[in-house]
Coordinates of C-alpha atoms and ligand atoms in Angstrom, one line a residue:
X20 CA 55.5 8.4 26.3
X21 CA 52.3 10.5 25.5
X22 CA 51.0 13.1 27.9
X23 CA 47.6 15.0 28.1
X24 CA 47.2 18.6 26.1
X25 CA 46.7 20.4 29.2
X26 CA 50.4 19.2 30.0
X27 CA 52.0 20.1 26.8
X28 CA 50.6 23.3 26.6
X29 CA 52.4 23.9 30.0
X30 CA 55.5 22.7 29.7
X31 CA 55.0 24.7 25.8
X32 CA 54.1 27.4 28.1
X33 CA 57.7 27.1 29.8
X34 CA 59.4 27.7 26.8
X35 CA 57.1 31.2 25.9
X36 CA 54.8 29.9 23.4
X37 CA 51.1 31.8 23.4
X38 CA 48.8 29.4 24.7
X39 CA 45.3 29.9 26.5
X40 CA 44.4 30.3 30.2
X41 CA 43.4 27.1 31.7
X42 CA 42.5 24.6 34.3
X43 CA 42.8 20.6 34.5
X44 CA 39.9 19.4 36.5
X45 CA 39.6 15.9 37.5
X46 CA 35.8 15.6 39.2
X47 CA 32.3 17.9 38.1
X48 CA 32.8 20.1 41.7
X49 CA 36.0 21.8 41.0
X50 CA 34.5 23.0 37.4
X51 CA 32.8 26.0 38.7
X52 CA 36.1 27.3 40.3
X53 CA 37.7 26.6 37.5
X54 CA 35.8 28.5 34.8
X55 CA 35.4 31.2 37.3
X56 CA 39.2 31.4 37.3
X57 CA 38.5 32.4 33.5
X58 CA 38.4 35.7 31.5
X59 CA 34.8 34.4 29.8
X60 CA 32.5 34.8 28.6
X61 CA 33.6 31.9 26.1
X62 CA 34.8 28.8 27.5
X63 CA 36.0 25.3 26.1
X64 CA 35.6 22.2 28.4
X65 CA 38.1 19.6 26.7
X66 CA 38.4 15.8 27.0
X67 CA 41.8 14.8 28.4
X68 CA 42.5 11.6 26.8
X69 CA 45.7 10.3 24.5
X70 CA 44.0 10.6 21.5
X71 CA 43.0 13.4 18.8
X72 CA 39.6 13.5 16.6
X73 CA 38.1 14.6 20.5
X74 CA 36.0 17.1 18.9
X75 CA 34.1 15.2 16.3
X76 CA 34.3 12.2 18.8
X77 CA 31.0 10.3 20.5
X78 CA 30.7 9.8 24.2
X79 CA 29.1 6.0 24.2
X80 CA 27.0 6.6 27.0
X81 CA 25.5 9.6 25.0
X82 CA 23.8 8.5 22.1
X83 CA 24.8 9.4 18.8
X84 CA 23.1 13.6 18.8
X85 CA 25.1 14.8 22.1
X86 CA 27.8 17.1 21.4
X87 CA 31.3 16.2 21.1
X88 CA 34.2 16.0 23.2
X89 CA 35.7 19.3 22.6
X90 CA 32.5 21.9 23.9
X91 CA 32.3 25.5 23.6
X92 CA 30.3 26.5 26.5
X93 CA 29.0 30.1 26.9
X94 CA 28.6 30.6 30.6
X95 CA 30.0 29.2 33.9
X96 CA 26.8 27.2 34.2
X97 CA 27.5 25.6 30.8
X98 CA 30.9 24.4 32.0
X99 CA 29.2 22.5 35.2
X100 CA 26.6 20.7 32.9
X101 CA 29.2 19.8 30.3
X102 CA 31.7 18.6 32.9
X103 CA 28.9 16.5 34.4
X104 CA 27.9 14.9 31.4
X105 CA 31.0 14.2 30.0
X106 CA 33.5 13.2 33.2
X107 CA 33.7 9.4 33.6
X108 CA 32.1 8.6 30.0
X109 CA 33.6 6.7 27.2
X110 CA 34.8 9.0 24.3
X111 CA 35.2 6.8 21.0
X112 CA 37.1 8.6 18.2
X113 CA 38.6 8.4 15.0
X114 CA 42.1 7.4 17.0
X115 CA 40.7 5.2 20.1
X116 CA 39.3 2.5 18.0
X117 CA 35.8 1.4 18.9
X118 CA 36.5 0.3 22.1
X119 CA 37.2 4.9 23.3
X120 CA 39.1 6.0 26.0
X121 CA 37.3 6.7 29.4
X122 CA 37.6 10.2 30.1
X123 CA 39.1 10.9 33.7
X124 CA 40.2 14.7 33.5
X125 CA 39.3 17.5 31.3
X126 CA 41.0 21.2 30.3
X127 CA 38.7 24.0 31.0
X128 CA 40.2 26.3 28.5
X129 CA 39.3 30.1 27.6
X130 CA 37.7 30.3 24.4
X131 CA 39.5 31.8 21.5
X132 CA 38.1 34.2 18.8
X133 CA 39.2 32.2 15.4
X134 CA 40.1 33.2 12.6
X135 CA 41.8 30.7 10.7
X136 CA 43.0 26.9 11.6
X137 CA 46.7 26.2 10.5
X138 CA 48.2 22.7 11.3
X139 CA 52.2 22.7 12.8
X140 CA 54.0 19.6 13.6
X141 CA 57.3 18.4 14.5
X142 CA 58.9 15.3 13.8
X143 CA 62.0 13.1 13.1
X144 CA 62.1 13.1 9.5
X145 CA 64.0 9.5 9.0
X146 CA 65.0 10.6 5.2
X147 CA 67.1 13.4 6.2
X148 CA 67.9 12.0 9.7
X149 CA 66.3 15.9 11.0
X150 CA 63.6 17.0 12.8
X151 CA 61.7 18.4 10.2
X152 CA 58.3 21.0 10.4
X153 CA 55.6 19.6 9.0
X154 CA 52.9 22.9 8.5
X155 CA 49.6 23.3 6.2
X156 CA 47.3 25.8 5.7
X157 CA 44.6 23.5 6.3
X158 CA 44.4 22.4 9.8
X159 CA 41.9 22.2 12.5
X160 CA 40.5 18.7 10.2
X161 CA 41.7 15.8 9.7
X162 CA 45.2 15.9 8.6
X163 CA 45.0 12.5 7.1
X164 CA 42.3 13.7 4.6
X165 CA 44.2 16.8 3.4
X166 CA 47.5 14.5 2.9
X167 CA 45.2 11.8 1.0
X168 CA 43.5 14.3 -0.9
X169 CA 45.6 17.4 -1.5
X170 CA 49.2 16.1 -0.4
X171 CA 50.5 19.5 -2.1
X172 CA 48.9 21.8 0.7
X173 CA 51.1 19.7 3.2
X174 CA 54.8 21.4 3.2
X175 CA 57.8 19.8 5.3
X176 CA 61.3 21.9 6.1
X177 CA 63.7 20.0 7.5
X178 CA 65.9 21.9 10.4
X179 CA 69.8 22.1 10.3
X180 CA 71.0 20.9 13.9
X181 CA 73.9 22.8 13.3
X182 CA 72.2 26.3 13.3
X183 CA 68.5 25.5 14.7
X184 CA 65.7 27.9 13.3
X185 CA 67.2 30.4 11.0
X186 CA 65.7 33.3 9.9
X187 CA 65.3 32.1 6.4
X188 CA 63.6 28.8 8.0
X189 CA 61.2 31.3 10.0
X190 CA 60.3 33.2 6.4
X191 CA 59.5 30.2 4.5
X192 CA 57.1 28.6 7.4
X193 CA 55.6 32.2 7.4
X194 CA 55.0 32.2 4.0
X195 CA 54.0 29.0 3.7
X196 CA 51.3 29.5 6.1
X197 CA 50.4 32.7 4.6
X198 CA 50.7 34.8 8.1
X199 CA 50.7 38.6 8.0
X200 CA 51.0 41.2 10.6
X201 CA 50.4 40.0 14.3
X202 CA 50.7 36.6 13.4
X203 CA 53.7 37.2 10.9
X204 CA 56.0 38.7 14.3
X205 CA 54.5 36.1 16.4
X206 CA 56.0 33.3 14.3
X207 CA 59.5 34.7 14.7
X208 CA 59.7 33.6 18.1
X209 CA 57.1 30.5 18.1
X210 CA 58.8 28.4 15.9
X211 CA 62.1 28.4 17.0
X212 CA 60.4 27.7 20.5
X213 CA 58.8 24.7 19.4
X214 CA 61.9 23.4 18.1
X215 CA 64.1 24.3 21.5
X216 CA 60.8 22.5 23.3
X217 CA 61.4 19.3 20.7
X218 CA 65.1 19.4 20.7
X219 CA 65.3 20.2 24.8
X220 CA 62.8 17.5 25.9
X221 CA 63.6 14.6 23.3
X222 CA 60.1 14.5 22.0
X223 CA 59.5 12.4 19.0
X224 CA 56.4 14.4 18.1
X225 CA 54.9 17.6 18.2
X226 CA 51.1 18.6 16.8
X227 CA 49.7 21.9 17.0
X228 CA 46.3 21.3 15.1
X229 CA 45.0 23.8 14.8
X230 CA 48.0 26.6 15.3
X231 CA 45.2 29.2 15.2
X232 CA 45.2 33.1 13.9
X233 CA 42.7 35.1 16.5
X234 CA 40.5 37.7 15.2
X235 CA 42.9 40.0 16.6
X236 CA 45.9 39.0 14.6
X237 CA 47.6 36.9 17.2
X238 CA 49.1 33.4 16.7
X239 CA 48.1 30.6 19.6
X240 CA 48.7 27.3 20.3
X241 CA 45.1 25.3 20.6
X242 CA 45.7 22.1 20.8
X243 CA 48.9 20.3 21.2
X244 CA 50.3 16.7 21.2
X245 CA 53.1 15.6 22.5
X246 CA 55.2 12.0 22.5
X247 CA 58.6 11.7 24.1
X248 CA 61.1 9.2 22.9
X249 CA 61.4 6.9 25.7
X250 CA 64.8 6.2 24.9
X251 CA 65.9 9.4 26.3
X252 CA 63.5 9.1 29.4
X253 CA 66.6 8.6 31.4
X254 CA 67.2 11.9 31.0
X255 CA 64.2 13.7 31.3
X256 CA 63.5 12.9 35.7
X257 CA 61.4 15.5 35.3
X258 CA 59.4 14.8 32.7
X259 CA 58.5 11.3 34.7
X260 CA 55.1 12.8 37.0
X261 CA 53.8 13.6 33.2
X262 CA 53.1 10.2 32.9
X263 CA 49.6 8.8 32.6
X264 CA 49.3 5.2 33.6
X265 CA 45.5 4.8 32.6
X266 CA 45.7 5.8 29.3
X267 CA 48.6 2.9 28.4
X268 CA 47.8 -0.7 27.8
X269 CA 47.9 -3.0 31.1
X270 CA 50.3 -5.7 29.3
X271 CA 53.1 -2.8 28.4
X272 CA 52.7 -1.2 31.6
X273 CA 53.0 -4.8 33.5
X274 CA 56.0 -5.5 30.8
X275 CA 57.4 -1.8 31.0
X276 CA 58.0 -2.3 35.7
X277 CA 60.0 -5.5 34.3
X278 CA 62.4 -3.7 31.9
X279 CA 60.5 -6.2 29.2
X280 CA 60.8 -5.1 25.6
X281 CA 57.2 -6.1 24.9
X282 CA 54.7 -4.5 21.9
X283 CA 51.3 -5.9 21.9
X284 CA 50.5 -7.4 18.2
X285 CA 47.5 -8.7 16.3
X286 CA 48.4 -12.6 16.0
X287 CA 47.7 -15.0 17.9
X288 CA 51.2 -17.2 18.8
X289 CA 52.8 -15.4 22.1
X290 CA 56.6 -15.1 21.9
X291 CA 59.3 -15.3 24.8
X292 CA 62.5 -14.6 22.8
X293 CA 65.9 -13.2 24.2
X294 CA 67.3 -10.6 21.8
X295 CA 65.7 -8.3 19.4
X296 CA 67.4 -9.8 16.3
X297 CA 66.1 -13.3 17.4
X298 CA 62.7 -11.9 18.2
X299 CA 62.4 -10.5 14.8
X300 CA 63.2 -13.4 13.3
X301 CA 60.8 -15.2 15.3
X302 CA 58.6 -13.5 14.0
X303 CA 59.1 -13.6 10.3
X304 CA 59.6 -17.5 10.9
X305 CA 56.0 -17.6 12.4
X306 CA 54.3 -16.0 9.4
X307 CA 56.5 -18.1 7.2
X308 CA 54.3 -20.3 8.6
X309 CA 51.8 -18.9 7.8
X310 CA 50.1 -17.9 10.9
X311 CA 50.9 -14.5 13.0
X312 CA 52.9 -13.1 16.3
X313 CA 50.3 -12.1 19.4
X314 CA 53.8 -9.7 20.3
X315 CA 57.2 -9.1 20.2
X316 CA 59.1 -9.7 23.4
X317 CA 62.7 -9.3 24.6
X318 CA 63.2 -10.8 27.8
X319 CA 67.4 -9.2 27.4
X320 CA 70.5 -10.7 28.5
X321 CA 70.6 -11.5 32.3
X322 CA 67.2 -12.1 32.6
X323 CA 66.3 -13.4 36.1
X324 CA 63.9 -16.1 37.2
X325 CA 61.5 -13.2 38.0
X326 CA 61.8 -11.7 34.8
X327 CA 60.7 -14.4 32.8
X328 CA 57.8 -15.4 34.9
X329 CA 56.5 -12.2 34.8
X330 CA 57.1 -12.1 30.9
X331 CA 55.3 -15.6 30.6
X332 CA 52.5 -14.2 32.8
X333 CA 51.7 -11.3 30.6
X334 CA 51.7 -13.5 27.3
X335 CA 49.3 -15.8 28.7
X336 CA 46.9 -12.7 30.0
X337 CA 46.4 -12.2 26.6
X338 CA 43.3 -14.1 25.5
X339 CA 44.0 -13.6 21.5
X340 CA 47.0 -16.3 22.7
X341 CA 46.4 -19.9 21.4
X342 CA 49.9 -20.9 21.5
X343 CA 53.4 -20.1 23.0
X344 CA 56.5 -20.4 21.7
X345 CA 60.0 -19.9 23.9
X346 CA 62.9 -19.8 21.9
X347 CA 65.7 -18.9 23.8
X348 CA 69.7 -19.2 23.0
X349 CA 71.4 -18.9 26.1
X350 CA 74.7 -16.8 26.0
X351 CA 74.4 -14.4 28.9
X352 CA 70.6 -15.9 29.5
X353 CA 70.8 -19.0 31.1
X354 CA 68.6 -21.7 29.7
X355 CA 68.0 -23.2 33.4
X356 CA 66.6 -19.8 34.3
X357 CA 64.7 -19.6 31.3
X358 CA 63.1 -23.4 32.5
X359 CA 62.5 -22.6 35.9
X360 CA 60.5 -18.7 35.0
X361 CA 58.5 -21.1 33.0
X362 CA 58.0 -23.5 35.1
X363 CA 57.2 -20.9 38.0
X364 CA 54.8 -18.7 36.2
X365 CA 52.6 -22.2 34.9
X366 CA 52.1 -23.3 38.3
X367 CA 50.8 -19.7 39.2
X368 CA 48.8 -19.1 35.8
X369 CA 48.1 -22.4 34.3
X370 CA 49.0 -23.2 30.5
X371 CA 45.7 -23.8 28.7
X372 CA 47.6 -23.6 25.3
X373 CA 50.0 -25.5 24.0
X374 CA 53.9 -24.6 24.6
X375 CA 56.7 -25.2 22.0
X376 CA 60.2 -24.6 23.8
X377 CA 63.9 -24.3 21.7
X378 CA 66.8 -23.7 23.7
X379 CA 70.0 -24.0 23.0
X380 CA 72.9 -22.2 24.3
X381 CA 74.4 -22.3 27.7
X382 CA 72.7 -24.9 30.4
X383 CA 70.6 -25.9 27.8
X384 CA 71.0 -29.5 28.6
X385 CA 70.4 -28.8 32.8
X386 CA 67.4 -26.7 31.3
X387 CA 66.0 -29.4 29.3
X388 CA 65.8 -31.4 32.1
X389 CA 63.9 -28.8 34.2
X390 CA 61.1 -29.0 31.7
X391 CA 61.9 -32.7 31.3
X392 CA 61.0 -33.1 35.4
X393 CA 58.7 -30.7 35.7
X394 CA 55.5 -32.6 34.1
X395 CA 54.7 -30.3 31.9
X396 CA 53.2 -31.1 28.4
X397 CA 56.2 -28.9 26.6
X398 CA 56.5 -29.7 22.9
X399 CA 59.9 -29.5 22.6
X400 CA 61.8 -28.6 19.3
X401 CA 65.6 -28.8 17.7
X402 CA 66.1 -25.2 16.2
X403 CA 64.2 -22.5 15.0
X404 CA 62.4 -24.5 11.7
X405 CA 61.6 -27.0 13.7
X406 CA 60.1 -24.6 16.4
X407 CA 58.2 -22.1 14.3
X408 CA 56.3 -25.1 12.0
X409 CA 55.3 -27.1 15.4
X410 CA 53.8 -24.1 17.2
X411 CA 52.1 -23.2 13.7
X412 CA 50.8 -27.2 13.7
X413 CA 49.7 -27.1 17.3
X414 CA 47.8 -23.8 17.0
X415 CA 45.9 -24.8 13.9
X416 CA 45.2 -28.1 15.5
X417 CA 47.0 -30.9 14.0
Ligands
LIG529 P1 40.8 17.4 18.7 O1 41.9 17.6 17.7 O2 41.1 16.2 19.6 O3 39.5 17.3 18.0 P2 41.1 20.2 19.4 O4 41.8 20.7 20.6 O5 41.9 20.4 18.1 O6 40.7 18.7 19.7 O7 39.7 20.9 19.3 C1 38.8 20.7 18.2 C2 38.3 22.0 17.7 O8 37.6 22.7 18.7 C3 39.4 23.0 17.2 O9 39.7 22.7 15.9 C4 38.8 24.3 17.4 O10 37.9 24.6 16.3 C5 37.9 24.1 18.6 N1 38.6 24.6 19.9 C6 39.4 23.9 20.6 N2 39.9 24.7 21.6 C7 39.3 25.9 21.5 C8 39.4 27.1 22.2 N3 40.2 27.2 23.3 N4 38.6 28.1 21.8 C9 37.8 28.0 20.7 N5 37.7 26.9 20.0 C10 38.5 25.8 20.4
LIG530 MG1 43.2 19.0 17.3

């Protein structure tokens, strides 16, 4: 799960590191009240959207010389005009693809004095099976660029569970970014707080770009990015009201109130598989084929009639679909539940496409029959061969 910056920086905020006064505003009226809430005289009026590059982004609606969606706006009366003109507009950016994000909230911030832009992340470094810092000296830009063209100004340090932060951890980071002074005693306590924050809340990533040094010495926090691992969601209750439902896509929100294991891909053969072994291989079999997976789904064990209607549902919402292919083995699943979710969600949605069906397993015979009776024009196949090349062949049209 991905939340907005204004909600990392709180809950970053909980755990003592220094970020800037600010206010989420949803609609133009409550921006006055919220800059006025401000220090000043410099403000920032930030797009809230899951997705970086917002300050060198485009609003659509704009044309291509309006400003940005990050602002610095020098009076009260600047927040108001930039809160106007960019609530409810279409932000495209580097990571939205051309299609942006619509922008629904925004973070009136208080402006910082910069001095330099450092970048500070944390991951899950998979080689040493850590969560690992990942800081430069060059952030505030495109991290991308710097690790394309200068990978050597990128530096990772992997963290010990055993011990957390050391001081010797905290030295090298401190080096590494070249901090002095202020910022050098800052860093003592930042860094091990964004690794308690990491470690505490099961995130999978953490990006400070830009960690900034202030004219006045003094580290902060100025942007922030934060995903959770939703494998540990069922732990984290209260992490749960952080959730942003319009910034997700409708079929893995739809697939997600199902308990689906569903990811949206580029192809153009929908898949209802049980298992993620047998989805995976459903999915090399298809490009075998020569042609390409529209998703990967799971429908799990004891999926219910329900389940699998709804699962069939959201493959056929998709209009990159041109062809379906169930391939179920039935331990736990039932291949007469399997049937009759098909069955049910066709005579709701209609099947425009054709439909290659493999079962095997238990009730596959009473299943069979289902489809058999049902009138449907289901293109049935033997095993998984036999399956994968007939959807391929119907799709391509012969
Ligand atoms: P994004 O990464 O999505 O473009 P950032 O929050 O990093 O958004 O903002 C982009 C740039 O805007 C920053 O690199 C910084 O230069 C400037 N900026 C952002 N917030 C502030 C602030 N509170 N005060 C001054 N400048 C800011
Ligand atoms: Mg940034």
């Amino acid at each position: 799960m991905n939340i907005h910056e204004h909600q990392a920086k709180a809950l970053l905020k909980t755990y003592g590191a220094p970020v800037a006064a600010g206010v989420a505003i949803f609609s133009a009226d409550e921006a006055e009240a919220a800059a006025k809430s401000l220090p000043g005289p410099l403000y920032v009026v930030k797009s809230q959207i899951h997705a970086g590059g917002r300050g060198k982004g485009k609003f659509k609606e704009l044309g291509p010389d309006a400003k940005g969606g990050v602002r610095l706006a020098k009076s009260v009366e600047e927040v108001v005009a930039f809160s106007k003109e960019m609530l409810g507009n279409t932000l495209v950016t580097k990571q939205t693809g051309d299609a942006g994000k619509q922008v629904n909230r925004l973070y009136i911030e208080d402006g910082a004095d910069i001095e330099r832009e450092l970048y500070c992340s944390l991951l899950v470094d998979r080689e040493t099976g850590r969560v690992a810092f990942v800081v430069s000296t060059e952030g505030g830009m495109d991290i991308e660029a710097v690790a394309e063209h200068t990978p050597d100004k990128i530096v990772s340090l992997s963290i010990d569970p055993d011990t957390g932060v050391t001081a010797a951890d905290t030295a090298k980071l401190v080096e590494t970014l070249g901090l002095t002074g202020a910022a050098a005693s800052d860093a003592q306590s930042l860094f091990p707080v964004l690794y308690k924050a990491f470690v505490e809340t099961d995130m999978s990533m953490l990006e400070v770009n830009p960690l900034i040094v202030m004219k006045d010495g003094h580290l902060r926090v100025l942007d922030a990015k934060v995903s959770f691992d939703n494998n540990a969601a069922f732990r984290h209750e209260e992490l749960k009201p952080l959730r942003d439902m319009t910034e997700e896509d409708a079929k893995e929100i739809e697939a997600s109130k199902y308990d689906l294991a569903y990811v949206a891909l580029d192809g153009n053969i929908g898949c209802m598989v049980n298992g993620a072994g047998l989805a995976m291989s459903t999915m090399d079999i298809i490009k075998l084929y020569g042609a390409e997976p529209a998703n990967f789904l799971d429908v799990g064990g004891g999926a219910t009639k329900e389940k699998v209607t709804a699962a069939f549902k959201i493959i056929t919402a998709d209009p990159a679909v041109e062809g379906i292919l169930v391939n179920i083995f039935g331990g736990i699943m039932r291949c007469d539940v399997i049937a009759e979710g098909v069955i049910a969600a066709v005579k709701e949605v209609g099947l425009t496409v054709p439909l290659v069906v493999r079962l095997e397993g238990t009730r596959v015979k009473e299943g069979k029959e289902i489809l058999d009776q049902s009138g449907l024009n289901v293109i049935s196949a033997d095993d998984l061969d036999d399956a994968a090349q007939k959807i391929v062949a119907a799709v391509k049209g012969h």
